Each structure stands twice: as C-alpha cells, then as structure tokens.
PDB file of C-alpha atoms in Angstrom:
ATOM      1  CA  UNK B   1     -57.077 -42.862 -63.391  1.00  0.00           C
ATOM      2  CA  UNK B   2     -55.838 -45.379 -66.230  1.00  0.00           C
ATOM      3  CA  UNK B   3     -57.388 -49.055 -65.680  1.00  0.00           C
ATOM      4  CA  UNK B   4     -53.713 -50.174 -65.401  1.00  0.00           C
ATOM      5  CA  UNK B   5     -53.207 -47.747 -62.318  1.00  0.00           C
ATOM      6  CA  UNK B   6     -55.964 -48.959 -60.712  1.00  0.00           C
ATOM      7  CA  UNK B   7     -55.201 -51.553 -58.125  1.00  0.00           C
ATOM      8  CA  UNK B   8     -52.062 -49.718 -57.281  1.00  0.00           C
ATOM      9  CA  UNK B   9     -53.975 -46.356 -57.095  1.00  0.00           C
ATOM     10  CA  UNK B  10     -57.101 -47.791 -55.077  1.00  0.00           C
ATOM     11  CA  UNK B  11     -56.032 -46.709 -51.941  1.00  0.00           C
ATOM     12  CA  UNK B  12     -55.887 -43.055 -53.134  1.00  0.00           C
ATOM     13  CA  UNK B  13     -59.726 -42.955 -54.080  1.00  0.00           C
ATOM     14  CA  UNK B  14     -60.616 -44.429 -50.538  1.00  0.00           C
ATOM     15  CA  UNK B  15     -62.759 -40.859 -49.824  1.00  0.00           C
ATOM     16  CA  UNK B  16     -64.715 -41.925 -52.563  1.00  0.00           C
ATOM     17  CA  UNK B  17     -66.422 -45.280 -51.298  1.00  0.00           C
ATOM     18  CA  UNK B  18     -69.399 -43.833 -50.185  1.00  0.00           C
ATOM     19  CA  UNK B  19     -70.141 -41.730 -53.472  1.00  0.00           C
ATOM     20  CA  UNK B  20     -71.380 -42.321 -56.836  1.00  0.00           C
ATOM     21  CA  UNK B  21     -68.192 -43.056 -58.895  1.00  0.00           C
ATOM     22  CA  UNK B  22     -68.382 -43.176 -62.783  1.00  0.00           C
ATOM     23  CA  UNK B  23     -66.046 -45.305 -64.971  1.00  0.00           C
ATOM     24  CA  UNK B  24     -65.692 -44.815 -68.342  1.00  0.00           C
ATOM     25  CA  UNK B  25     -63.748 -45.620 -71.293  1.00  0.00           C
ATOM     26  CA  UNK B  26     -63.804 -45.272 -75.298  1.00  0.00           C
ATOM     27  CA  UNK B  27     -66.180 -47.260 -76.055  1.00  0.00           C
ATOM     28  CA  UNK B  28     -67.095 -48.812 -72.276  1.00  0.00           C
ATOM     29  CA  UNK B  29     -66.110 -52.214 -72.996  1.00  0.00           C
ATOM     30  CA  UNK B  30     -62.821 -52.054 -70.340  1.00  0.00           C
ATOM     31  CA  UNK B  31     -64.303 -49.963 -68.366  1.00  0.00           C
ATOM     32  CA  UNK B  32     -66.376 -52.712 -66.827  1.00  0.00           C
ATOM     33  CA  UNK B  33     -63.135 -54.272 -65.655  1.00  0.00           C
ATOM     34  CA  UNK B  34     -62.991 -50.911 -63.445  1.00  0.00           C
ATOM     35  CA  UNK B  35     -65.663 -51.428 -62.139  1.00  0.00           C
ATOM     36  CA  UNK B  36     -66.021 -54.426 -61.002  1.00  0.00           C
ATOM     37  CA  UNK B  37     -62.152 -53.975 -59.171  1.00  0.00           C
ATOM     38  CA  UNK B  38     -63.796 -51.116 -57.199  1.00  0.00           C
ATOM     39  CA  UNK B  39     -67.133 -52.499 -56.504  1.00  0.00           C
ATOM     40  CA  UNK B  40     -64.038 -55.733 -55.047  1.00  0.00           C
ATOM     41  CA  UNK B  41     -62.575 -53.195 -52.643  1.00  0.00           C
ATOM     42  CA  UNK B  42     -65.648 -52.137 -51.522  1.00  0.00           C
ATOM     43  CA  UNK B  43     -67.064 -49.124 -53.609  1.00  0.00           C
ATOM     44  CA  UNK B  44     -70.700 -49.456 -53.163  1.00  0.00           C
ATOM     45  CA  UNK B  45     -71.806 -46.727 -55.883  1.00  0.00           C
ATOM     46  CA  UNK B  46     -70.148 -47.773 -59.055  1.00  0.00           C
ATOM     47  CA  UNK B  47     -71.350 -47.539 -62.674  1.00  0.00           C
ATOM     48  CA  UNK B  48     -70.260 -47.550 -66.080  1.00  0.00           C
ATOM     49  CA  UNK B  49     -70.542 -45.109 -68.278  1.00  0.00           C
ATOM     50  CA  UNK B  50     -72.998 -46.928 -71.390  1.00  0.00           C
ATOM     51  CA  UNK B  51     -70.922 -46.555 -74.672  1.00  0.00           C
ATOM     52  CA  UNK B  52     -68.109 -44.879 -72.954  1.00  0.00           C
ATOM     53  CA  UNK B  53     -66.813 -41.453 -74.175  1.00  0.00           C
ATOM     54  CA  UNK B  54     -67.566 -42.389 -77.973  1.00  0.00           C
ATOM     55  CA  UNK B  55     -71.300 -42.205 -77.129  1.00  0.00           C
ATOM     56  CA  UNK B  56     -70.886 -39.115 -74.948  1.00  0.00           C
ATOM     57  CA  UNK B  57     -69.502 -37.012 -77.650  1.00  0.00           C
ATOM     58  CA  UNK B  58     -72.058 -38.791 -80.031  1.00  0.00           C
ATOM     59  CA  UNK B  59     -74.697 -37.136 -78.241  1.00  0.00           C
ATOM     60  CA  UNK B  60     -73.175 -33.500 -78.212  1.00  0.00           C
ATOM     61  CA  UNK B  61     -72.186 -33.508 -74.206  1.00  0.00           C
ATOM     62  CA  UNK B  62     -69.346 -31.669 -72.435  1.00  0.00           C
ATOM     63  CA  UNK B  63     -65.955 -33.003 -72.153  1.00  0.00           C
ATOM     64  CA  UNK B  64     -63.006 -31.065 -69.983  1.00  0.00           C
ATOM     65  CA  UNK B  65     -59.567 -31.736 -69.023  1.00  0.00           C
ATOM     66  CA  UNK B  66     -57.378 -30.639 -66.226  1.00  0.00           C
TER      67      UNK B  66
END
C-alpha cells in the first residue's frame, strides 16, 4: 500500500496487527514514516526494511508483483 494510502487504508490491514509486517521503500528513508503510523494504531510487529528495495536488489534477492 502507497505511504499516502496509509491512514485511509489502515483499517483494511487490521488482520494484520498481530503479525510481523514489513515496510519498505526505495531506499527506506519514507518508509520509516510507515512505520511508525502503524506501530500508532497499534501494530505491534513492525519493521523496516534496511536500505529499502535498492539494497534488496543490490544483494541479488527476489522481487514479484501481482
């Protein structure tokens, strides 16, 4: 979900308060705005993706789309 979605589209991820949720972003550096809006509404398990997708692909890992 975009970062601008987010506090509309909170409600939506409500099934996953209780799991591990991963933010992520180019580089990671807005990401941590995420995640500190979920971690607000009461998302326990929230992290940020380190270096964001620019590091993931850096190190060779998987990346899908629907």
């Amino acid at each position: 979900m975009p970062a601008a979605q987010l506090a509309a589209g909170v409600d939506s991820l409500k099934r996953y308060k209780d799991k591990p949720v991963i933010v992520y972003c180019e580089q990671g550096a807005s990401a941590s705005g995420a995640m500190r809006e979920l971690a607000q509404a009461g998302f326990g398990q929230v992290v940020n993706l380190r270096g964001g997708l620019r590091a993931w692909r850096a190190e060779h890992l998987p990346v899908a789309r629907d």
